[in-house]
Amino acid sequence: MSKHHDAQGNQADQDIQAALDEAVAKAKAAAGEPAEDNPHAKIAELEAQLKEEQLRAAATVQNLNRRHQEEIQAAHKFAAAGFAKEMLPVKDYLEMALQDQSGNFDALKVGVEMTLKQLVTAFGNAHVSEINPVGETLDPNKHQAMSTEASDAAANTVIRVMQKGYALNDRILRPALVVVSAAKEA
């Protein structure tokens, strides 16, 4: 029985020593000292540091996502700002033309031509291109055939444009409304 009693005593001593080591490690940690002597305390300290780093990383990701969303919203909100700024002189010129009471139609025509040049420049800067397909083969992605006419041109060739089309970069804003040549009857 003495061996059994000694084993129980050793286990109790070990438990007391472990509790003492943990208490010392906690006291050292509270005092700002490293817990080098107790591996359990060191593991707990490292786990706490890891958790803190994970929380910081999660907060950083959340902040980046929020800023990214704000930038996307600002980009959508002000996407047309450059184009709108280029349209302001066009509007000004048109208003001046309407206010002109001189009756000088040549001056009015020159003013309208200058306004059109300003508009064409603004379209070019905004990458808006004109679709004026006279002589081209009908492309249903860019043109909308309104009618056909007998012509010496090959069948389905655009022979007249009723309304020009426009594209923004490679995206069609409005297809050209066209008249195409009819197939020659044999």
PDB file of C-alpha atoms in Angstrom, residues 29-185:
ATOM      1  CA  ALA A  29       2.659  37.542 -17.657  1.00  0.00           C
ATOM      2  CA  ALA A  30       0.676  40.076 -15.644  1.00  0.00           C
ATOM      3  CA  ALA A  31       3.947  41.697 -14.639  1.00  0.00           C
ATOM      4  CA  GLY A  32       5.090  41.694 -18.259  1.00  0.00           C
ATOM      5  CA  GLU A  33       7.717  38.983 -17.855  1.00  0.00           C
ATOM      6  CA  PRO A  34       7.993  36.145 -20.388  1.00  0.00           C
ATOM      7  CA  ALA A  35       6.690  32.755 -19.370  1.00  0.00           C
ATOM      8  CA  GLU A  36       9.703  30.775 -20.512  1.00  0.00           C
ATOM      9  CA  ASP A  37       9.673  28.243 -17.692  1.00  0.00           C
ATOM     10  CA  ASN A  38       6.148  26.927 -18.308  1.00  0.00           C
ATOM     11  CA  PRO A  39       5.418  25.556 -21.797  1.00  0.00           C
ATOM     12  CA  HIS A  40       1.631  25.628 -21.170  1.00  0.00           C
ATOM     13  CA  ALA A  41       1.797  29.314 -20.347  1.00  0.00           C
ATOM     14  CA  LYS A  42       3.961  29.975 -23.408  1.00  0.00           C
ATOM     15  CA  ILE A  43       1.439  28.150 -25.612  1.00  0.00           C
ATOM     16  CA  ALA A  44      -1.416  30.147 -24.091  1.00  0.00           C
ATOM     17  CA  GLU A  45       0.533  33.370 -24.648  1.00  0.00           C
ATOM     18  CA  LEU A  46       1.247  32.474 -28.285  1.00  0.00           C
ATOM     19  CA  GLU A  47      -2.381  31.500 -28.852  1.00  0.00           C
ATOM     20  CA  ALA A  48      -3.479  34.870 -27.460  1.00  0.00           C
ATOM     21  CA  GLN A  49      -1.031  36.637 -29.787  1.00  0.00           C
ATOM     22  CA  LEU A  50      -2.284  34.584 -32.747  1.00  0.00           C
ATOM     23  CA  LYS A  51      -5.893  35.447 -31.924  1.00  0.00           C
ATOM     24  CA  GLU A  52      -4.990  39.126 -31.685  1.00  0.00           C
ATOM     25  CA  GLU A  53      -3.216  38.991 -35.065  1.00  0.00           C
ATOM     26  CA  GLN A  54      -6.205  37.216 -36.615  1.00  0.00           C
ATOM     27  CA  LEU A  55      -8.527  39.936 -35.324  1.00  0.00           C
ATOM     28  CA  ARG A  56      -6.233  42.625 -36.721  1.00  0.00           C
ATOM     29  CA  ALA A  57      -6.057  40.868 -40.086  1.00  0.00           C
ATOM     30  CA  ALA A  58      -9.848  40.509 -40.196  1.00  0.00           C
ATOM     31  CA  ALA A  59     -10.253  44.211 -39.368  1.00  0.00           C
ATOM     32  CA  THR A  60      -7.753  45.133 -42.097  1.00  0.00           C
ATOM     33  CA  VAL A  61      -9.613  43.037 -44.673  1.00  0.00           C
ATOM     34  CA  GLN A  62     -12.918  44.565 -43.603  1.00  0.00           C
ATOM     35  CA  ASN A  63     -11.486  48.092 -43.928  1.00  0.00           C
ATOM     36  CA  LEU A  64     -10.045  47.311 -47.367  1.00  0.00           C
ATOM     37  CA  ASN A  65     -13.398  45.919 -48.542  1.00  0.00           C
ATOM     38  CA  ARG A  66     -15.234  48.998 -47.243  1.00  0.00           C
ATOM     39  CA  ARG A  67     -12.781  51.377 -48.956  1.00  0.00           C
ATOM     40  CA  HIS A  68     -13.003  49.353 -52.173  1.00  0.00           C
ATOM     41  CA  GLN A  69     -16.804  49.568 -52.135  1.00  0.00           C
ATOM     42  CA  GLU A  70     -16.634  53.331 -51.512  1.00  0.00           C
ATOM     43  CA  GLU A  71     -14.242  53.745 -54.459  1.00  0.00           C
ATOM     44  CA  ILE A  72     -16.552  51.713 -56.718  1.00  0.00           C
ATOM     45  CA  GLN A  73     -19.539  53.835 -55.672  1.00  0.00           C
ATOM     46  CA  ALA A  74     -17.593  57.047 -56.333  1.00  0.00           C
ATOM     47  CA  ALA A  75     -16.499  55.745 -59.738  1.00  0.00           C
ATOM     48  CA  HIS A  76     -20.107  54.956 -60.684  1.00  0.00           C
ATOM     49  CA  LYS A  77     -21.371  58.232 -59.301  1.00  0.00           C
ATOM     50  CA  PHE A  78     -18.829  60.387 -61.156  1.00  0.00           C
ATOM     51  CA  ALA A  79     -18.148  58.229 -64.235  1.00  0.00           C
ATOM     52  CA  ALA A  80     -19.703  60.744 -66.613  1.00  0.00           C
ATOM     53  CA  ALA A  81     -18.038  63.790 -65.021  1.00  0.00           C
ATOM     54  CA  GLY A  82     -15.379  64.136 -67.732  1.00  0.00           C
ATOM     55  CA  PHE A  83     -17.874  63.834 -70.551  1.00  0.00           C
ATOM     56  CA  ALA A  84     -20.308  66.206 -68.854  1.00  0.00           C
ATOM     57  CA  LYS A  85     -17.523  68.771 -68.448  1.00  0.00           C
ATOM     58  CA  GLU A  86     -16.801  68.578 -72.185  1.00  0.00           C
ATOM     59  CA  MET A  87     -20.501  69.060 -72.965  1.00  0.00           C
ATOM     60  CA  LEU A  88     -20.744  72.344 -71.047  1.00  0.00           C
ATOM     61  CA  PRO A  89     -19.194  74.493 -73.820  1.00  0.00           C
ATOM     62  CA  VAL A  90     -21.488  72.831 -76.375  1.00  0.00           C
ATOM     63  CA  LYS A  91     -24.497  73.807 -74.276  1.00  0.00           C
ATOM     64  CA  ASP A  92     -23.122  77.333 -73.843  1.00  0.00           C
ATOM     65  CA  TYR A  93     -22.661  77.749 -77.612  1.00  0.00           C
ATOM     66  CA  LEU A  94     -26.186  76.503 -78.334  1.00  0.00           C
ATOM     67  CA  GLU A  95     -27.661  78.901 -75.777  1.00  0.00           C
ATOM     68  CA  MET A  96     -25.711  81.808 -77.277  1.00  0.00           C
ATOM     69  CA  ALA A  97     -26.986  80.883 -80.738  1.00  0.00           C
ATOM     70  CA  LEU A  98     -30.577  80.931 -79.499  1.00  0.00           C
ATOM     71  CA  GLN A  99     -30.082  84.329 -77.865  1.00  0.00           C
ATOM     72  CA  ASP A 100     -28.647  85.897 -81.040  1.00  0.00           C
ATOM     73  CA  GLN A 101     -31.146  88.435 -82.334  1.00  0.00           C
ATOM     74  CA  SER A 102     -28.949  89.839 -85.118  1.00  0.00           C
ATOM     75  CA  GLY A 103     -30.697  87.935 -87.907  1.00  0.00           C
ATOM     76  CA  ASN A 104     -27.292  87.211 -89.497  1.00  0.00           C
ATOM     77  CA  PHE A 105     -27.761  83.635 -90.690  1.00  0.00           C
ATOM     78  CA  ASP A 106     -24.168  83.289 -91.888  1.00  0.00           C
ATOM     79  CA  ALA A 107     -22.889  84.076 -88.384  1.00  0.00           C
ATOM     80  CA  LEU A 108     -25.422  81.640 -86.947  1.00  0.00           C
ATOM     81  CA  LYS A 109     -24.243  78.936 -89.353  1.00  0.00           C
ATOM     82  CA  VAL A 110     -20.597  79.537 -88.373  1.00  0.00           C
ATOM     83  CA  GLY A 111     -21.611  79.304 -84.699  1.00  0.00           C
ATOM     84  CA  VAL A 112     -23.430  76.021 -85.258  1.00  0.00           C
ATOM     85  CA  GLU A 113     -20.416  74.626 -87.136  1.00  0.00           C
ATOM     86  CA  MET A 114     -18.127  75.588 -84.230  1.00  0.00           C
ATOM     87  CA  THR A 115     -20.560  73.954 -81.807  1.00  0.00           C
ATOM     88  CA  LEU A 116     -20.555  70.765 -83.887  1.00  0.00           C
ATOM     89  CA  LYS A 117     -16.720  70.740 -83.902  1.00  0.00           C
ATOM     90  CA  GLN A 118     -16.733  71.087 -80.112  1.00  0.00           C
ATOM     91  CA  LEU A 119     -19.196  68.194 -79.862  1.00  0.00           C
ATOM     92  CA  VAL A 120     -17.128  65.984 -82.184  1.00  0.00           C
ATOM     93  CA  THR A 121     -14.031  66.734 -80.076  1.00  0.00           C
ATOM     94  CA  ALA A 122     -15.900  65.837 -76.882  1.00  0.00           C
ATOM     95  CA  PHE A 123     -17.084  62.572 -78.453  1.00  0.00           C
ATOM     96  CA  GLY A 124     -13.524  61.748 -79.524  1.00  0.00           C
ATOM     97  CA  ASN A 125     -12.163  62.392 -76.031  1.00  0.00           C
ATOM     98  CA  ALA A 126     -14.874  60.147 -74.578  1.00  0.00           C
ATOM     99  CA  HIS A 127     -14.139  57.402 -77.162  1.00  0.00           C
ATOM    100  CA  VAL A 128     -17.569  57.756 -78.772  1.00  0.00           C
ATOM    101  CA  SER A 129     -17.246  56.885 -82.444  1.00  0.00           C
ATOM    102  CA  GLU A 130     -19.648  57.429 -85.296  1.00  0.00           C
ATOM    103  CA  ILE A 131     -21.049  54.526 -87.316  1.00  0.00           C
ATOM    104  CA  ASN A 132     -21.597  55.742 -90.883  1.00  0.00           C
ATOM    105  CA  PRO A 133     -21.470  52.523 -92.940  1.00  0.00           C
ATOM    106  CA  VAL A 134     -22.208  53.651 -96.520  1.00  0.00           C
ATOM    107  CA  GLY A 135     -20.723  51.066 -98.879  1.00  0.00           C
ATOM    108  CA  GLU A 136     -20.263  48.427 -96.173  1.00  0.00           C
ATOM    109  CA  THR A 137     -22.033  45.092 -95.994  1.00  0.00           C
ATOM    110  CA  LEU A 138     -24.927  45.068 -93.554  1.00  0.00           C
ATOM    111  CA  ASP A 139     -23.761  44.043 -90.071  1.00  0.00           C
ATOM    112  CA  PRO A 140     -26.778  43.368 -87.809  1.00  0.00           C
ATOM    113  CA  ASN A 141     -24.559  44.014 -84.770  1.00  0.00           C
ATOM    114  CA  LYS A 142     -23.937  47.619 -85.893  1.00  0.00           C
ATOM    115  CA  HIS A 143     -26.688  48.427 -88.376  1.00  0.00           C
ATOM    116  CA  GLN A 144     -30.453  48.197 -88.491  1.00  0.00           C
ATOM    117  CA  ALA A 145     -31.887  47.863 -91.983  1.00  0.00           C
ATOM    118  CA  MET A 146     -34.979  50.032 -92.356  1.00  0.00           C
ATOM    119  CA  SER A 147     -35.694  49.230 -95.993  1.00  0.00           C
ATOM    120  CA  THR A 148     -34.241  47.889 -99.203  1.00  0.00           C
ATOM    121  CA  GLU A 149     -33.852  49.550-102.580  1.00  0.00           C
ATOM    122  CA  ALA A 150     -32.874  48.327-105.984  1.00  0.00           C
ATOM    123  CA  SER A 151     -29.250  49.221-106.621  1.00  0.00           C
ATOM    124  CA  ASP A 152     -26.215  48.272-108.676  1.00  0.00           C
ATOM    125  CA  ALA A 153     -24.392  47.493-105.410  1.00  0.00           C
ATOM    126  CA  ALA A 154     -24.065  43.918-104.136  1.00  0.00           C
ATOM    127  CA  ALA A 155     -27.010  42.592-102.130  1.00  0.00           C
ATOM    128  CA  ASN A 156     -27.151  43.708 -98.487  1.00  0.00           C
ATOM    129  CA  THR A 157     -24.764  46.618 -99.035  1.00  0.00           C
ATOM    130  CA  VAL A 158     -25.574  49.817 -97.158  1.00  0.00           C
ATOM    131  CA  ILE A 159     -26.475  52.393 -99.807  1.00  0.00           C
ATOM    132  CA  ARG A 160     -27.822  55.149 -97.550  1.00  0.00           C
ATOM    133  CA  VAL A 161     -27.753  56.043 -93.862  1.00  0.00           C
ATOM    134  CA  MET A 162     -30.982  57.407 -92.445  1.00  0.00           C
ATOM    135  CA  GLN A 163     -29.504  57.957 -88.973  1.00  0.00           C
ATOM    136  CA  LYS A 164     -25.882  57.479 -87.931  1.00  0.00           C
ATOM    137  CA  GLY A 165     -25.081  55.025 -85.206  1.00  0.00           C
ATOM    138  CA  TYR A 166     -22.652  55.486 -82.324  1.00  0.00           C
ATOM    139  CA  ALA A 167     -20.364  53.228 -80.317  1.00  0.00           C
ATOM    140  CA  LEU A 168     -18.613  53.773 -77.011  1.00  0.00           C
ATOM    141  CA  ASN A 169     -15.290  51.990 -77.362  1.00  0.00           C
ATOM    142  CA  ASP A 170     -16.533  48.646 -78.738  1.00  0.00           C
ATOM    143  CA  ARG A 171     -20.073  48.798 -77.310  1.00  0.00           C
ATOM    144  CA  ILE A 172     -22.879  49.933 -79.598  1.00  0.00           C
ATOM    145  CA  LEU A 173     -24.795  52.866 -78.121  1.00  0.00           C
ATOM    146  CA  ARG A 174     -27.154  53.092 -81.068  1.00  0.00           C
ATOM    147  CA  PRO A 175     -27.112  51.109 -84.333  1.00  0.00           C
ATOM    148  CA  ALA A 176     -27.068  53.002 -87.619  1.00  0.00           C
ATOM    149  CA  LEU A 177     -30.457  53.055 -89.351  1.00  0.00           C
ATOM    150  CA  VAL A 178     -29.719  52.168 -92.962  1.00  0.00           C
ATOM    151  CA  VAL A 179     -31.143  51.402 -96.370  1.00  0.00           C
ATOM    152  CA  VAL A 180     -29.582  48.363 -98.030  1.00  0.00           C
ATOM    153  CA  SER A 181     -29.462  47.212-101.605  1.00  0.00           C
ATOM    154  CA  ALA A 182     -31.891  44.537-102.636  1.00  0.00           C
ATOM    155  CA  ALA A 183     -30.769  41.376-104.368  1.00  0.00           C
ATOM    156  CA  LYS A 184     -30.846  41.806-108.150  1.00  0.00           C
ATOM    157  CA  GLU A 185     -33.661  39.931-109.797  1.00  0.00           C
TER     158      GLU A 185
END
